[in-house]
Short mmCIF file of C-alpha atoms in Angstrom, two decimals:
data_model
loop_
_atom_site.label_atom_id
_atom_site.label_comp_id
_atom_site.label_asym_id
_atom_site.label_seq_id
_atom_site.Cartn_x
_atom_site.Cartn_y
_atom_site.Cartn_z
CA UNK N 243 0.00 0.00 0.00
CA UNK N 244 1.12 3.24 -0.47
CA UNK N 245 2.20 5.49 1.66
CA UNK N 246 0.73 8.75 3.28
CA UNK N 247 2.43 11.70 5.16
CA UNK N 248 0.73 13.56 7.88
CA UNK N 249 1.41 16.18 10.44
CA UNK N 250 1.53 14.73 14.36
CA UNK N 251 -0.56 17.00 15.25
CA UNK N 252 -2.76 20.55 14.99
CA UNK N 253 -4.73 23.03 16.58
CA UNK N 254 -7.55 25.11 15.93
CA UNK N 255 -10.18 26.89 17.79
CA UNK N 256 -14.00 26.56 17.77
CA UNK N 257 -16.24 27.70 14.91
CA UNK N 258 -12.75 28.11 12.93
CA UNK N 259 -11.91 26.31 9.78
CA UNK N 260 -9.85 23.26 10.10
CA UNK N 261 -7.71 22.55 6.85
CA UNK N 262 -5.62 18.86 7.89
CA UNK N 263 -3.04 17.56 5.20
CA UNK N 264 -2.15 14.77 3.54
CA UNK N 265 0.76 13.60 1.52
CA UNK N 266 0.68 10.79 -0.95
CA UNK N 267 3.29 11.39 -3.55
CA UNK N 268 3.58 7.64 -4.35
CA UNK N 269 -0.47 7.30 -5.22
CA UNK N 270 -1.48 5.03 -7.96
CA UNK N 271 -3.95 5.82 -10.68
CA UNK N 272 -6.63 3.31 -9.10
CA UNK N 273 -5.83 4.66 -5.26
CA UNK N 274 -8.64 5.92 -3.43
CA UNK N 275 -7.92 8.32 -0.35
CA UNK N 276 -10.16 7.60 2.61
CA UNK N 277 -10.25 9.74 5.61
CA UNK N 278 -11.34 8.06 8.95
CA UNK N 279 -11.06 9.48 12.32
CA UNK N 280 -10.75 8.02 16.11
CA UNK N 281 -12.59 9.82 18.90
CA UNK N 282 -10.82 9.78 22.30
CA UNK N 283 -11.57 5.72 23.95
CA UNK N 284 -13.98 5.16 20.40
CA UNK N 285 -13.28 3.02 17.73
CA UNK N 286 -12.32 4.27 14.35
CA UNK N 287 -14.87 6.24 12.12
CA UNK N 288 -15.51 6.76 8.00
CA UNK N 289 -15.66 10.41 7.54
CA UNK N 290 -15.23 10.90 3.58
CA UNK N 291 -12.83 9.41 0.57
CA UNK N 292 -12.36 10.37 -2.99
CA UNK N 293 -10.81 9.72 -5.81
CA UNK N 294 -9.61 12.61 -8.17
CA UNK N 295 -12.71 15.43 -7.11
CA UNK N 296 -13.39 17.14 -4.43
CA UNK N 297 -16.01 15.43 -2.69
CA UNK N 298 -18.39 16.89 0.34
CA UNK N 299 -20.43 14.69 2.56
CA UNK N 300 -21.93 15.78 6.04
CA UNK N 301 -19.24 15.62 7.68
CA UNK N 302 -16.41 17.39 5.45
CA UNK N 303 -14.95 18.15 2.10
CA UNK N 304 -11.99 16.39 0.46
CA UNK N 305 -10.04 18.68 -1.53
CA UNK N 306 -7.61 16.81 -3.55
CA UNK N 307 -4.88 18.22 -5.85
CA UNK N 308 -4.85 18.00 -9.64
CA UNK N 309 -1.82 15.51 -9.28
CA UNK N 310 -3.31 13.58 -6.87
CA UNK N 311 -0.07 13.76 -4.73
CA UNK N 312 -1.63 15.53 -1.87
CA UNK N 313 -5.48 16.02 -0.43
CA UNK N 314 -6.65 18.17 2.34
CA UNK N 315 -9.45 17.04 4.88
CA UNK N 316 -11.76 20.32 5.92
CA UNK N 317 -13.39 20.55 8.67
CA UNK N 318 -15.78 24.19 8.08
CA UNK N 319 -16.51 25.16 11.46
CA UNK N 320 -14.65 23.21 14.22
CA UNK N 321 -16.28 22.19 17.17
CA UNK N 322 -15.19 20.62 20.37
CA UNK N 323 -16.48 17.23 19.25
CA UNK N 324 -13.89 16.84 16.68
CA UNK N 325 -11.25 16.65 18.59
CA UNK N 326 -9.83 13.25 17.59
CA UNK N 327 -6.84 11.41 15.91
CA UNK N 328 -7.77 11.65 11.95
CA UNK N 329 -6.30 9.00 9.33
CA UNK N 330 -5.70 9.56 5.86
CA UNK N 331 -5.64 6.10 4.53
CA UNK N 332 -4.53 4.97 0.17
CA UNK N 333 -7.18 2.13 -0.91
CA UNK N 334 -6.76 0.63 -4.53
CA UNK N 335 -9.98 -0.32 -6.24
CA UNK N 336 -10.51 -3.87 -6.17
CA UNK N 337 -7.38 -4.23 -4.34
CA UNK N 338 -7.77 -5.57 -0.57
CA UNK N 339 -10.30 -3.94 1.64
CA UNK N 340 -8.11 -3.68 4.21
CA UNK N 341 -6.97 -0.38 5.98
CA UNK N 342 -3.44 0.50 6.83
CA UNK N 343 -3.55 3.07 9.23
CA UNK N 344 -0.54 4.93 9.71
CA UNK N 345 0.08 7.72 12.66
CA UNK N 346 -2.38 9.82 11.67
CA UNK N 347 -3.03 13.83 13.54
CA UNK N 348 -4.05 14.40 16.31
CA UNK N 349 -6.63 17.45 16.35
CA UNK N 350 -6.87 19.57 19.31
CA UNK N 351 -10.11 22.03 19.35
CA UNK N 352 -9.88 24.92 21.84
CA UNK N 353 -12.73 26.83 23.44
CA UNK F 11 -28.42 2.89 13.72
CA UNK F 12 -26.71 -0.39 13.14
CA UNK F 13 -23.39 -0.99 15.22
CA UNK F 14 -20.97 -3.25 15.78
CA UNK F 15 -21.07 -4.52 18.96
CA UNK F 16 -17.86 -6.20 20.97
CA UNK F 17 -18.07 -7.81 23.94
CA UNK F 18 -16.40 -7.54 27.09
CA UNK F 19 -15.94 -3.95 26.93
CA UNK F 20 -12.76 -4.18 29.56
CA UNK F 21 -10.87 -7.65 30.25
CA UNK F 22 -8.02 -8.17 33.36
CA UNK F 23 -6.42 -11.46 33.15
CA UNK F 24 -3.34 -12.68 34.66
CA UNK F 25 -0.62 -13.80 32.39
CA UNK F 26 -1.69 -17.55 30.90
CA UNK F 27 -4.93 -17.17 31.28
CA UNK F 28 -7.27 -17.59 27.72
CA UNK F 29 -8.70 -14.64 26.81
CA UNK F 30 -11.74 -14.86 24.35
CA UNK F 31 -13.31 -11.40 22.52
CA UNK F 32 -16.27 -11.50 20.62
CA UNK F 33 -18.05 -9.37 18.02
CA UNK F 34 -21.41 -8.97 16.43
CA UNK F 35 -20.88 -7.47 13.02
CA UNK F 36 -23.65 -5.27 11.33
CA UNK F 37 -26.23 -7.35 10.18
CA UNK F 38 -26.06 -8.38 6.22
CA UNK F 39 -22.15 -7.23 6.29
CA UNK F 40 -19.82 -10.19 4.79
CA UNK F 41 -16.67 -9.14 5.50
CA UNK F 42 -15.03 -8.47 9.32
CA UNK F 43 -11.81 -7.35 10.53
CA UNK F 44 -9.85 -7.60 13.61
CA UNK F 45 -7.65 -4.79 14.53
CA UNK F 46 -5.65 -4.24 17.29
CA UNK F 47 -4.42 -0.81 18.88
CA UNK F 48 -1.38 -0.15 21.06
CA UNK F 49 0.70 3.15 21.83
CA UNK F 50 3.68 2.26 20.22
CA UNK F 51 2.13 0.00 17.33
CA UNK F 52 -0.78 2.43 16.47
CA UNK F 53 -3.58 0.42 14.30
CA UNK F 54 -2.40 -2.99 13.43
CA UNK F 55 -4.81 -5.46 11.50
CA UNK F 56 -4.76 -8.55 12.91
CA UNK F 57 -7.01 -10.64 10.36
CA UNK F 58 -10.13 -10.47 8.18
CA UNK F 59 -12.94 -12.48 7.20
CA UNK F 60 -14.96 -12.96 4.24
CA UNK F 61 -18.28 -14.39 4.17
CA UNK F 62 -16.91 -16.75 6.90
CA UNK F 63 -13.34 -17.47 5.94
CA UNK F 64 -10.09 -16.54 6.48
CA UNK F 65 -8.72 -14.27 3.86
CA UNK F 66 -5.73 -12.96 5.48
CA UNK F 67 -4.16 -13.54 9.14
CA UNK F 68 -0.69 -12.87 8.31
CA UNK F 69 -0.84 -9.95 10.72
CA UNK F 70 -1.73 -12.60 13.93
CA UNK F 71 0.91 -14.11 16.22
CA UNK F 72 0.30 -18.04 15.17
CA UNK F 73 0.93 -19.84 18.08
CA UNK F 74 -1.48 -17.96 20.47
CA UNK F 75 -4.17 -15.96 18.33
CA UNK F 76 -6.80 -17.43 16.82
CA UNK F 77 -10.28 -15.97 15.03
CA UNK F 78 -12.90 -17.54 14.16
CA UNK F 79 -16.66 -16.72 12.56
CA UNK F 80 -18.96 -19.88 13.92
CA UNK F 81 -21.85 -18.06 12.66
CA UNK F 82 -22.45 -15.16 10.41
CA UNK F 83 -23.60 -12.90 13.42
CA UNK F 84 -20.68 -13.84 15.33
CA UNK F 85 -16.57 -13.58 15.19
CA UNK F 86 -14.41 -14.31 17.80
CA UNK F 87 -10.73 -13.83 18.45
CA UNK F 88 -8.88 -15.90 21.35
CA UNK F 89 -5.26 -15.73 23.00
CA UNK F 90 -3.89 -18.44 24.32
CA UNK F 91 -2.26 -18.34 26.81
CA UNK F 92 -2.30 -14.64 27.24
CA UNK F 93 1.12 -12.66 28.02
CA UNK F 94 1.32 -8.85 28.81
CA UNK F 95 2.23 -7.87 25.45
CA UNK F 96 -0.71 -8.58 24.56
CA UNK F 97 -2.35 -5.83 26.30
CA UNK F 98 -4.01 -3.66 23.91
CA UNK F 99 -7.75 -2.41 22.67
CA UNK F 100 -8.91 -5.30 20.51
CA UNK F 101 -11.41 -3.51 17.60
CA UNK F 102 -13.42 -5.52 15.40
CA UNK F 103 -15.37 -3.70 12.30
CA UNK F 104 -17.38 -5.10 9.29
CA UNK F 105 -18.61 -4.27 6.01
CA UNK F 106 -19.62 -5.40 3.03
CA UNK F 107 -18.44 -6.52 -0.05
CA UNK F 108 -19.62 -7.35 -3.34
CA UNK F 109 -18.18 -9.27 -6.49
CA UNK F 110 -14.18 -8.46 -4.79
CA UNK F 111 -15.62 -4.33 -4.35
CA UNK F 112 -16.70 -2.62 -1.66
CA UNK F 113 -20.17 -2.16 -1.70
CA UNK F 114 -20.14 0.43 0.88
CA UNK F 115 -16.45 2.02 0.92
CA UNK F 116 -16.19 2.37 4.62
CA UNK F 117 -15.89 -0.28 7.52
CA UNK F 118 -18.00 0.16 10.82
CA UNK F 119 -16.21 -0.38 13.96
CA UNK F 120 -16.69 -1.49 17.08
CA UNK F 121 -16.11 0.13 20.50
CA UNK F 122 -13.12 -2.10 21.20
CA UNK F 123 -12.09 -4.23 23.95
CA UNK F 124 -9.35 -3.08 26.34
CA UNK F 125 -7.89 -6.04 27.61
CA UNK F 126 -5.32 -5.80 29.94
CA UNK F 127 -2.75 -8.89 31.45
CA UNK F 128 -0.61 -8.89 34.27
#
């Protein structure tokens, strides 16, 4: 699987913006980029994955470069809830379903 | 909402003892996985099921893990015997697959066990 890149951790405050990066510079053409997150003592959650646009669900938008080397998870207004550890995961299609997680960042959400 | 559901929540054991986990994966999903989570690990996957059967446990110490899926409602992962290193939070999630694709491209977890030998 290939690999991702992400900072250890960030920090935003409430009702803020929340823009978290992701590197992927060795992506394949059939690579899908999932985003999950962890909740403090939870297990792990879907929040949103793409492929080449920018996709928004509920949750967030995935903004993903033209080269596909890097994506960007937003978070449009921050709230103390999303504090949590957030994964940016590489999935082939039809490859295994499996998840490699790798460190991941670790949002912190002031007041 | 449909959940996965693991049971125990917590687990102390002493070293040697078995230690048995179970999970209830959401209903109609064909394919669960068994993670495990430590600090210094991070997110390991420990094996995965489809419809039933093994499809990969390369990621499960041999001589004392084992999973199994008696039923389609029902997975279970044992250590035996148990050793501190094994302490960890045990997560199990499912989802489900269709013709080698995900039909659904997300897996649900569970809340994880937290099992704990001394």
């Amino acid at each position: 699987d290939a690999k991702t890149t992400q900072p250890n951790s960030m920090e935003s405050n409430e009702e803020e913006p929340v823009h978290l990066p992701c590197n992927h510079s060795t992506i394949s053409g059939t690579d899908y980029i999932h985003w999950y997150r962890q909740l403090p003592s939870q297990g792990p959650e879907y929040v949103i994955h793409g492929l080449t646009s920018n996709v928004n669900n509920r949750m967030a938008s995935l903004a993903i470069a033209e080269d596909r080397k890097s994506s960007t998870l937003i978070l449009h207004r921050a709230t103390l809830r999303d504090a949590a550890v957030y994964y940016c995961i590489l999935r082939s299609q039809g490859g295994s379903e499996k998840l490699v997680f790798g460190k991941g960042t670790k949002l912190t959400v002031n007041p | 909402d449909a959940r996965v559901t693991q049971t125990p929540r917590h687990k102390v054991t002493e070293m040697g003892q078995e230690v048995t986990m179970r999970c209830q994966p959401i209903l109609g999903h064909n394919t669960v996985f068994w993670y495990r989570q430590t600090m210094m690990q991070g997110l390991e996957l420990l094996a995965y099921f489809r419809n039933r059967a093994p499809l990969d446990d390369s990621g499960m110490p041999k001589d004392r893990f084992s999973a199994e899926m008696p039923d389609a409602t029902l997975a279970t992962l044992k250590i035996q015997p148990s050793e501190p290193r094994d302490s960890a939070v045990y997560f199990c999630a499912s989802g489900l697959v269709n013709g080698g694709r995900a039909v659904k491209e997300t897996q649900y977890f569970g809340p994880g066990t937290r099992l704990l030998v001394l």
